[in-house]
């Protein structure tokens, strides 16, 4: 569905097939007393998201009340009152259906304060519910204990080979029960993982199967400097890399048009000469009213050391739903805070900023509470900016079928405003006419020799900037570094040359639409 709903060549799917799917899913899963209603948090989620896609294309397919019934938290559907089974009272099971790690770590993820080896009452209750459901699904000692032990032994031996593991029957039933109880916990607002706000991390596969970017070298320029310079001269006076040619490119990868860089990163290393250099290109969209002030502030500060906002990460969202499903991404608005003034002031106890002194004397920690302490009183000004990119962060360890890794892509705010369409199994976007709108470029040789960029067509970028009162500025920063075989070599280099400062460079470049 995520591959077909934006297919410009198949209006039949959107107009005829999608409404049929939406109505069928509602009748089977979400309607009161539906025959296949469930609390299974993933199955229910998949069906709900399919309906969300469908009603975006065909308004009126479901009533407002029916739409509400398809969204969490759910008030009915599935087994709302699971029974409990106390496994500690059951004897003679040599291979319990629920493993120790599952019982401790996995179940703990759907219980408040259920972390690690904590065992609060709610965790015990959930464990008993999962045990009951496993047996209710059909697991029993007579049929499965022996074969599960055999699978467990085979898995232990095969863990040291390349043979794929086969899951125990008890483990498969455990996962089914776990997801069903997780859904019930969610409906009761008993999940305690804000970082899994959109979807549980146990969703082990991205069913939209994005394909890993082609690993093709794009940056051919050598930024490691003149080889005739001594290492110390290059390190202290090597200048900053000129990366202007990668900010705007005509006919990028033979695609007609002018392409604008929204975000980028370059790192190069040559071990033979002990040099490394990296550069971040961070695009910032700034409101017109704040533009001049922010640019001046940026020019007068050190952009390194984490000052610039980081690209927002989106975990456990499928690549194919990032631009289509509500709440699948975090917002990409960010804050820049600049120091306006600083002065020394004295504050007394119980006033804001007061702190007492802590020191060590006579083998014990002592506390001193002076009448006044001197502090820096800082005045700051905050500005809101929009990051033009975001990050897809599916973790590859969940499944070998998903190897796309982490990818930086156009921000949802921009893509949705411009009505851009994601191409199935890629991270590139198209416009409403099917023409390529964005391009992702990635090259990776090793950790210190790689680069990646995100580009957007200039006519689309200019439209977004003009109609939303934004301007684009590139904040660029990086470092020159010396690399040796070990840290001792680096320390010796700094000590011998009496160098303590990092060799940071930065630059602010305006985009003229």
mmCIF file of N, CA and C in Angstrom, residues 378-495:
data_model
loop_
_atom_site.group_PDB
_atom_site.id
_atom_site.type_symbol
_atom_site.label_atom_id
_atom_site.label_comp_id
_atom_site.label_asym_id
_atom_site.label_seq_id
_atom_site.Cartn_x
_atom_site.Cartn_y
_atom_site.Cartn_z
ATOM 1 N N UNK A 378 24.082 36.020 32.638
ATOM 2 C CA UNK A 378 24.088 35.979 31.176
ATOM 3 C C UNK A 378 22.703 36.314 30.638
ATOM 4 N N UNK A 379 22.675 37.190 29.661
ATOM 5 C CA UNK A 379 21.434 37.493 28.951
ATOM 6 C C UNK A 379 21.517 36.870 27.563
ATOM 7 N N UNK A 380 20.497 36.113 27.206
ATOM 8 C CA UNK A 380 20.500 35.410 25.918
ATOM 9 C C UNK A 380 19.263 35.787 25.106
ATOM 10 N N UNK A 381 19.347 35.497 23.832
ATOM 11 C CA UNK A 381 18.194 35.677 22.957
ATOM 12 C C UNK A 381 18.017 34.409 22.136
ATOM 13 N N UNK A 382 16.770 33.947 22.058
ATOM 14 C CA UNK A 382 16.485 32.708 21.346
ATOM 15 C C UNK A 382 15.761 32.993 20.030
ATOM 16 N N UNK A 383 16.079 32.175 19.052
ATOM 17 C CA UNK A 383 15.439 32.273 17.742
ATOM 18 C C UNK A 383 15.009 30.870 17.309
ATOM 19 N N UNK A 384 13.914 30.808 16.598
ATOM 20 C CA UNK A 384 13.453 29.529 16.058
ATOM 21 C C UNK A 384 13.884 29.393 14.611
ATOM 22 N N UNK A 385 14.452 28.244 14.268
ATOM 23 C CA UNK A 385 14.859 27.958 12.889
ATOM 24 C C UNK A 385 14.293 26.598 12.492
ATOM 25 N N UNK A 386 14.256 26.361 11.205
ATOM 26 C CA UNK A 386 13.792 25.080 10.681
ATOM 27 C C UNK A 386 14.970 24.352 10.037
ATOM 28 N N UNK A 387 15.203 23.127 10.485
ATOM 29 C CA UNK A 387 16.214 22.295 9.838
ATOM 30 C C UNK A 387 15.605 21.700 8.578
ATOM 31 N N UNK A 388 16.245 21.853 7.429
ATOM 32 C CA UNK A 388 15.637 21.417 6.173
ATOM 33 C C UNK A 388 15.750 19.918 5.915
ATOM 34 N N UNK A 389 16.354 19.191 6.849
ATOM 35 C CA UNK A 389 16.492 17.742 6.690
ATOM 36 C C UNK A 389 16.120 17.050 7.997
ATOM 37 N N UNK A 390 15.926 15.740 7.904
ATOM 38 C CA UNK A 390 15.699 14.886 9.061
ATOM 39 C C UNK A 390 16.385 13.555 8.785
ATOM 40 N N UNK A 391 16.329 12.659 9.745
ATOM 41 C CA UNK A 391 17.073 11.410 9.603
ATOM 42 C C UNK A 391 16.171 10.194 9.771
ATOM 43 N N UNK A 392 16.323 9.240 8.865
ATOM 44 C CA UNK A 392 15.702 7.911 8.981
ATOM 45 C C UNK A 392 16.699 7.022 9.700
ATOM 46 N N UNK A 393 16.267 6.373 10.782
ATOM 47 C CA UNK A 393 17.219 5.680 11.643
ATOM 48 C C UNK A 393 16.808 4.243 11.960
ATOM 49 N N UNK A 394 16.450 3.487 10.959
ATOM 50 C CA UNK A 394 16.109 2.092 11.230
ATOM 51 C C UNK A 394 17.375 1.321 11.597
ATOM 52 N N UNK A 395 17.278 0.539 12.665
ATOM 53 C CA UNK A 395 18.450 -0.186 13.150
ATOM 54 C C UNK A 395 18.572 -1.527 12.434
ATOM 55 N N UNK A 396 19.696 -1.718 11.750
ATOM 56 C CA UNK A 396 19.890 -2.886 10.907
ATOM 57 C C UNK A 396 19.911 -4.204 11.649
ATOM 58 N N UNK A 397 20.185 -4.177 12.967
ATOM 59 C CA UNK A 397 20.281 -5.439 13.690
ATOM 60 C C UNK A 397 18.928 -6.127 13.837
ATOM 61 N N UNK A 398 17.838 -5.393 13.584
ATOM 62 C CA UNK A 398 16.522 -6.007 13.706
ATOM 63 C C UNK A 398 16.311 -7.089 12.652
ATOM 64 N N UNK A 399 16.790 -6.850 11.448
ATOM 65 C CA UNK A 399 16.585 -7.818 10.372
ATOM 66 C C UNK A 399 17.623 -7.606 9.283
ATOM 67 N N UNK A 400 18.144 -8.710 8.754
ATOM 68 C CA UNK A 400 19.115 -8.612 7.665
ATOM 69 C C UNK A 400 18.457 -8.138 6.375
ATOM 70 N N UNK A 401 17.126 -8.118 6.342
ATOM 71 C CA UNK A 401 16.416 -7.640 5.155
ATOM 72 C C UNK A 401 16.410 -6.125 5.059
ATOM 73 N N UNK A 402 16.734 -5.458 6.146
ATOM 74 C CA UNK A 402 16.794 -3.992 6.157
ATOM 75 C C UNK A 402 18.231 -3.540 6.380
ATOM 76 N N UNK A 403 18.916 -3.201 5.302
ATOM 77 C CA UNK A 403 20.327 -2.797 5.412
ATOM 78 C C UNK A 403 20.558 -1.377 4.917
ATOM 79 N N UNK A 404 19.474 -0.590 4.808
ATOM 80 C CA UNK A 404 19.623 0.777 4.289
ATOM 81 C C UNK A 404 20.374 1.675 5.255
ATOM 82 N N UNK A 405 20.379 1.303 6.529
ATOM 83 C CA UNK A 405 21.104 2.092 7.514
ATOM 84 C C UNK A 405 20.423 3.413 7.818
ATOM 85 N N UNK A 406 21.219 4.354 8.326
ATOM 86 C CA UNK A 406 20.711 5.689 8.645
ATOM 87 C C UNK A 406 20.868 6.572 7.410
ATOM 88 N N UNK A 407 19.839 7.357 7.131
ATOM 89 C CA UNK A 407 19.872 8.209 5.937
ATOM 90 C C UNK A 407 19.291 9.574 6.254
ATOM 91 N N UNK A 408 19.982 10.631 5.834
ATOM 92 C CA UNK A 408 19.479 11.989 5.986
ATOM 93 C C UNK A 408 18.626 12.326 4.772
ATOM 94 N N UNK A 409 17.444 12.867 5.003
ATOM 95 C CA UNK A 409 16.485 13.109 3.928
ATOM 96 C C UNK A 409 15.830 14.485 4.110
ATOM 97 N N UNK A 410 15.096 14.914 3.099
ATOM 98 C CA UNK A 410 14.399 16.202 3.145
ATOM 99 C C UNK A 410 13.411 16.212 4.303
ATOM 100 N N UNK A 411 13.334 17.328 5.014
ATOM 101 C CA UNK A 411 12.431 17.447 6.161
ATOM 102 C C UNK A 411 10.982 17.300 5.727
ATOM 103 N N UNK A 412 10.199 16.698 6.596
ATOM 104 C CA UNK A 412 8.782 16.471 6.310
ATOM 105 C C UNK A 412 8.045 17.785 6.049
ATOM 106 N N UNK A 413 8.364 18.838 6.809
ATOM 107 C CA UNK A 413 7.673 20.117 6.641
ATOM 108 C C UNK A 413 7.813 20.632 5.213
ATOM 109 N N UNK A 414 8.996 20.476 4.629
ATOM 110 C CA UNK A 414 9.232 20.945 3.268
ATOM 111 C C UNK A 414 8.546 20.030 2.262
ATOM 112 N N UNK A 415 8.740 18.727 2.439
ATOM 113 C CA UNK A 415 8.187 17.763 1.485
ATOM 114 C C UNK A 415 6.666 17.838 1.419
ATOM 115 N N UNK A 416 6.027 17.928 2.571
ATOM 116 C CA UNK A 416 4.567 17.945 2.574
ATOM 117 C C UNK A 416 4.010 19.256 2.035
ATOM 118 N N UNK A 417 4.676 20.366 2.346
ATOM 119 C CA UNK A 417 4.197 21.649 1.827
ATOM 120 C C UNK A 417 4.271 21.677 0.304
ATOM 121 N N UNK A 418 5.333 21.124 -0.240
ATOM 122 C CA UNK A 418 5.525 21.115 -1.692
ATOM 123 C C UNK A 418 4.813 19.954 -2.376
ATOM 124 N N UNK A 419 4.129 19.124 -1.550
ATOM 125 C CA UNK A 419 3.391 17.958 -2.061
ATOM 126 C C UNK A 419 4.310 17.011 -2.829
ATOM 127 N N UNK A 420 5.484 16.811 -2.270
ATOM 128 C CA UNK A 420 6.422 15.899 -2.895
ATOM 129 C C UNK A 420 6.033 14.453 -2.580
ATOM 130 N N UNK A 421 6.430 13.566 -3.448
ATOM 131 C CA UNK A 421 6.034 12.159 -3.358
ATOM 132 C C UNK A 421 7.277 11.297 -3.207
ATOM 133 N N UNK A 422 7.261 10.418 -2.218
ATOM 134 C CA UNK A 422 8.411 9.535 -2.027
ATOM 135 C C UNK A 422 8.360 8.369 -3.007
ATOM 136 N N UNK A 423 9.516 8.101 -3.603
ATOM 137 C CA UNK A 423 9.624 6.985 -4.545
ATOM 138 C C UNK A 423 9.843 5.700 -3.750
ATOM 139 N N UNK A 424 9.032 4.654 -3.999
ATOM 140 C CA UNK A 424 9.166 3.410 -3.231
ATOM 141 C C UNK A 424 10.586 2.871 -3.230
ATOM 142 N N UNK A 425 11.025 2.459 -2.051
ATOM 143 C CA UNK A 425 12.311 1.811 -1.809
ATOM 144 C C UNK A 425 13.518 2.722 -2.050
ATOM 145 N N UNK A 426 13.267 4.032 -2.133
ATOM 146 C CA UNK A 426 14.375 4.983 -2.239
ATOM 147 C C UNK A 426 14.146 6.101 -1.227
ATOM 148 N N UNK A 427 15.119 6.965 -1.101
ATOM 149 C CA UNK A 427 14.972 8.134 -0.227
ATOM 150 C C UNK A 427 14.837 9.411 -1.052
ATOM 151 N N UNK A 428 14.693 9.270 -2.355
ATOM 152 C CA UNK A 428 14.496 10.424 -3.224
ATOM 153 C C UNK A 428 13.014 10.759 -3.340
ATOM 154 N N UNK A 429 12.734 12.020 -3.591
ATOM 155 C CA UNK A 429 11.359 12.488 -3.721
ATOM 156 C C UNK A 429 11.105 12.995 -5.133
ATOM 157 N N UNK A 430 9.849 12.931 -5.548
ATOM 158 C CA UNK A 430 9.437 13.457 -6.849
ATOM 159 C C UNK A 430 8.397 14.553 -6.647
ATOM 160 N N UNK A 431 8.258 15.422 -7.654
ATOM 161 C CA UNK A 431 7.202 16.424 -7.586
ATOM 162 C C UNK A 431 5.897 15.826 -8.090
ATOM 163 N N UNK A 432 4.853 16.638 -8.135
ATOM 164 C CA UNK A 432 3.524 16.134 -8.512
ATOM 165 C C UNK A 432 3.456 15.656 -9.958
ATOM 166 N N UNK A 433 4.439 16.024 -10.770
ATOM 167 C CA UNK A 433 4.481 15.581 -12.168
ATOM 168 C C UNK A 433 5.379 14.367 -12.361
ATOM 169 N N UNK A 434 5.938 13.863 -11.274
ATOM 170 C CA UNK A 434 6.791 12.696 -11.368
ATOM 171 C C UNK A 434 8.244 12.999 -11.643
ATOM 172 N N UNK A 435 8.618 14.284 -11.674
ATOM 173 C CA UNK A 435 10.017 14.659 -11.900
ATOM 174 C C UNK A 435 10.797 14.592 -10.589
ATOM 175 N N UNK A 436 12.057 14.212 -10.692
ATOM 176 C CA UNK A 436 12.880 14.084 -9.503
ATOM 177 C C UNK A 436 12.991 15.427 -8.790
ATOM 178 N N UNK A 437 12.718 15.439 -7.477
ATOM 179 C CA UNK A 437 12.718 16.672 -6.701
ATOM 180 C C UNK A 437 13.904 16.758 -5.748
ATOM 181 N N UNK A 438 14.349 15.615 -5.241
ATOM 182 C CA UNK A 438 15.478 15.608 -4.309
ATOM 183 C C UNK A 438 16.407 14.454 -4.639
ATOM 184 N N UNK A 439 17.657 14.606 -4.211
ATOM 185 C CA UNK A 439 18.645 13.551 -4.442
ATOM 186 C C UNK A 439 19.469 13.345 -3.174
ATOM 187 N N UNK A 440 19.673 12.093 -2.835
ATOM 188 C CA UNK A 440 20.551 11.719 -1.731
ATOM 189 C C UNK A 440 21.809 11.089 -2.293
ATOM 190 N N UNK A 441 22.935 11.533 -1.782
ATOM 191 C CA UNK A 441 24.229 11.031 -2.246
ATOM 192 C C UNK A 441 25.015 10.537 -1.040
ATOM 193 N N UNK A 442 25.598 9.363 -1.163
ATOM 194 C CA UNK A 442 26.339 8.785 -0.038
ATOM 195 C C UNK A 442 27.508 7.953 -0.561
ATOM 196 N N UNK A 443 28.651 8.157 0.084
ATOM 197 C CA UNK A 443 29.846 7.359 -0.222
ATOM 198 C C UNK A 443 30.516 6.980 1.085
ATOM 199 N N UNK A 444 30.914 5.716 1.200
ATOM 200 C CA UNK A 444 31.561 5.259 2.423
ATOM 201 C C UNK A 444 32.662 4.264 2.081
ATOM 202 N N UNK A 445 33.886 4.717 2.298
ATOM 203 C CA UNK A 445 35.032 3.819 2.157
ATOM 204 C C UNK A 445 35.387 3.226 3.510
ATOM 205 N N UNK A 446 35.521 4.102 4.491
ATOM 206 C CA UNK A 446 35.735 3.684 5.872
ATOM 207 C C UNK A 446 35.300 4.825 6.779
ATOM 208 N N UNK A 447 35.511 4.676 8.094
ATOM 209 C CA UNK A 447 34.997 5.642 9.061
ATOM 210 C C UNK A 447 35.520 7.052 8.801
ATOM 211 N N UNK A 448 36.769 7.185 8.357
ATOM 212 C CA UNK A 448 37.367 8.505 8.155
ATOM 213 C C UNK A 448 37.518 8.881 6.686
ATOM 214 N N UNK A 449 36.839 8.171 5.821
ATOM 215 C CA UNK A 449 36.808 8.529 4.401
ATOM 216 C C UNK A 449 35.401 8.261 3.869
ATOM 217 N N UNK A 450 34.551 9.270 3.993
ATOM 218 C CA UNK A 450 33.176 9.125 3.522
ATOM 219 C C UNK A 450 32.547 10.508 3.368
ATOM 220 N N UNK A 451 31.415 10.559 2.726
ATOM 221 C CA UNK A 451 30.666 11.807 2.606
ATOM 222 C C UNK A 451 29.212 11.509 2.238
ATOM 223 N N UNK A 452 28.352 12.449 2.576
ATOM 224 C CA UNK A 452 26.944 12.321 2.188
ATOM 225 C C UNK A 452 26.323 13.712 2.066
ATOM 226 N N UNK A 453 25.327 13.832 1.190
ATOM 227 C CA UNK A 453 24.663 15.104 0.905
ATOM 228 C C UNK A 453 23.177 14.875 0.642
ATOM 229 N N UNK A 454 22.390 15.924 0.887
ATOM 230 C CA UNK A 454 20.984 15.952 0.495
ATOM 231 C C UNK A 454 20.772 17.198 -0.347
ATOM 232 N N UNK A 455 20.194 17.018 -1.536
ATOM 233 C CA UNK A 455 19.960 18.140 -2.452
ATOM 234 C C UNK A 455 18.478 18.255 -2.785
ATOM 235 N N UNK A 456 18.040 19.502 -2.994
ATOM 236 C CA UNK A 456 16.678 19.792 -3.422
ATOM 237 C C UNK A 456 16.738 20.705 -4.632
ATOM 238 N N UNK A 457 15.829 20.497 -5.573
ATOM 239 C CA UNK A 457 15.783 21.339 -6.779
ATOM 240 C C UNK A 457 15.514 22.788 -6.393
ATOM 241 N N UNK A 458 16.218 23.716 -7.035
ATOM 242 C CA UNK A 458 16.146 25.103 -6.593
ATOM 243 C C UNK A 458 14.770 25.735 -6.767
ATOM 244 N N UNK A 459 14.006 25.355 -7.805
ATOM 245 C CA UNK A 459 12.688 25.957 -7.987
ATOM 246 C C UNK A 459 11.745 25.568 -6.848
ATOM 247 N N UNK A 460 11.907 24.355 -6.346
ATOM 248 C CA UNK A 460 11.081 23.900 -5.231
ATOM 249 C C UNK A 460 11.506 24.580 -3.930
ATOM 250 N N UNK A 461 12.807 24.652 -3.715
ATOM 251 C CA UNK A 461 13.307 25.324 -2.518
ATOM 252 C C UNK A 461 12.880 26.786 -2.513
ATOM 253 N N UNK A 462 13.052 27.480 -3.641
ATOM 254 C CA UNK A 462 12.690 28.895 -3.718
ATOM 255 C C UNK A 462 11.207 29.107 -3.440
ATOM 256 N N UNK A 463 10.378 28.197 -3.920
ATOM 257 C CA UNK A 463 8.935 28.293 -3.677
ATOM 258 C C UNK A 463 8.639 28.182 -2.180
ATOM 259 N N UNK A 464 9.271 27.220 -1.536
ATOM 260 C CA UNK A 464 9.045 27.043 -0.100
ATOM 261 C C UNK A 464 9.531 28.259 0.685
ATOM 262 N N UNK A 465 10.714 28.758 0.350
ATOM 263 C CA UNK A 465 11.266 29.907 1.056
ATOM 264 C C UNK A 465 10.373 31.133 0.897
ATOM 265 N N UNK A 466 9.959 31.410 -0.323
ATOM 266 C CA UNK A 466 9.167 32.601 -0.607
ATOM 267 C C UNK A 466 7.816 32.557 0.095
ATOM 268 N N UNK A 467 7.145 31.430 -0.004
ATOM 269 C CA UNK A 467 5.777 31.343 0.502
ATOM 270 C C UNK A 467 5.712 31.154 2.014
ATOM 271 N N UNK A 468 6.849 30.839 2.641
ATOM 272 C CA UNK A 468 6.869 30.645 4.098
ATOM 273 C C UNK A 468 7.768 31.654 4.817
ATOM 274 N N UNK A 469 8.224 32.669 4.068
ATOM 275 C CA UNK A 469 9.028 33.759 4.650
ATOM 276 C C UNK A 469 10.315 33.263 5.301
ATOM 277 N N UNK A 470 10.988 32.373 4.603
ATOM 278 C CA UNK A 470 12.265 31.857 5.088
ATOM 279 C C UNK A 470 13.400 32.271 4.157
ATOM 280 N N UNK A 471 14.608 32.249 4.710
ATOM 281 C CA UNK A 471 15.829 32.340 3.927
ATOM 282 C C UNK A 471 16.752 31.214 4.368
ATOM 283 N N UNK A 472 17.599 30.757 3.445
ATOM 284 C CA UNK A 472 18.524 29.663 3.739
ATOM 285 C C UNK A 472 19.926 30.209 3.957
ATOM 286 N N UNK A 473 20.574 29.701 4.986
ATOM 287 C CA UNK A 473 21.976 30.006 5.210
ATOM 288 C C UNK A 473 22.690 28.686 5.504
ATOM 289 N N UNK A 474 23.924 28.577 5.037
ATOM 290 C CA UNK A 474 24.734 27.395 5.336
ATOM 291 C C UNK A 474 25.704 27.731 6.465
ATOM 292 N N UNK A 475 25.629 27.002 7.544
ATOM 293 C CA UNK A 475 26.597 27.129 8.634
ATOM 294 C C UNK A 475 27.572 25.961 8.495
ATOM 295 N N UNK A 476 28.809 26.279 8.216
ATOM 296 C CA UNK A 476 29.814 25.254 7.913
ATOM 297 C C UNK A 476 30.891 25.274 8.988
ATOM 298 N N UNK A 477 31.215 24.108 9.499
ATOM 299 C CA UNK A 477 32.301 24.038 10.474
ATOM 300 C C UNK A 477 32.982 22.675 10.377
ATOM 301 N N UNK A 478 34.210 22.646 10.848
ATOM 302 C CA UNK A 478 34.952 21.389 10.831
ATOM 303 C C UNK A 478 36.264 21.526 11.577
ATOM 304 N N UNK A 479 37.106 20.513 11.431
ATOM 305 C CA UNK A 479 38.394 20.508 12.119
ATOM 306 C C UNK A 479 39.473 19.885 11.242
ATOM 307 N N UNK A 480 40.672 20.378 11.437
ATOM 308 C CA UNK A 480 41.860 19.659 10.954
ATOM 309 C C UNK A 480 42.387 18.850 12.129
ATOM 310 N N UNK A 481 42.719 17.607 11.884
ATOM 311 C CA UNK A 481 43.198 16.751 12.959
ATOM 312 C C UNK A 481 44.446 15.991 12.511
ATOM 313 N N UNK A 482 45.262 15.621 13.481
ATOM 314 C CA UNK A 482 46.406 14.745 13.194
ATOM 315 C C UNK A 482 46.103 13.376 13.788
ATOM 316 N N UNK A 483 46.353 12.357 13.009
ATOM 317 C CA UNK A 483 46.083 10.992 13.444
ATOM 318 C C UNK A 483 47.347 10.155 13.425
ATOM 319 N N UNK A 484 47.561 9.462 14.519
ATOM 320 C CA UNK A 484 48.687 8.539 14.617
ATOM 321 C C UNK A 484 48.143 7.151 14.958
ATOM 322 N N UNK A 485 49.027 6.203 15.087
ATOM 323 C CA UNK A 485 48.583 4.841 15.353
ATOM 324 C C UNK A 485 47.881 4.716 16.694
ATOM 325 N N UNK A 486 48.245 5.580 17.641
ATOM 326 C CA UNK A 486 47.609 5.540 18.955
ATOM 327 C C UNK A 486 47.530 6.955 19.519
ATOM 328 N N UNK A 487 46.842 7.091 20.657
ATOM 329 C CA UNK A 487 46.658 8.406 21.269
ATOM 330 C C UNK A 487 47.961 8.968 21.811
ATOM 331 N N UNK A 488 48.881 8.097 22.155
ATOM 332 C CA UNK A 488 50.168 8.581 22.654
ATOM 333 C C UNK A 488 50.887 9.410 21.593
ATOM 334 N N UNK A 489 50.768 8.976 20.331
ATOM 335 C CA UNK A 489 51.392 9.722 19.239
ATOM 336 C C UNK A 489 50.791 11.105 19.085
ATOM 337 N N UNK A 490 49.475 11.193 19.235
ATOM 338 C CA UNK A 490 48.817 12.499 19.133
ATOM 339 C C UNK A 490 49.206 13.400 20.297
ATOM 340 N N UNK A 491 49.241 12.843 21.510
ATOM 341 C CA UNK A 491 49.622 13.643 22.676
ATOM 342 C C UNK A 491 51.061 14.154 22.552
ATOM 343 N N UNK A 492 51.936 13.286 22.039
ATOM 344 C CA UNK A 492 53.341 13.682 21.872
ATOM 345 C C UNK A 492 53.460 14.817 20.850
ATOM 346 N N UNK A 493 52.673 14.729 19.770
ATOM 347 C CA UNK A 493 52.686 15.774 18.745
ATOM 348 C C UNK A 493 52.280 17.115 19.351
ATOM 349 N N UNK A 494 51.203 17.126 20.130
ATOM 350 C CA UNK A 494 50.737 18.368 20.751
ATOM 351 C C UNK A 494 51.736 18.880 21.784
ATOM 352 N N UNK A 495 52.334 17.953 22.543
ATOM 353 C CA UNK A 495 53.293 18.361 23.571
ATOM 354 C C UNK A 495 54.566 18.919 22.954
#
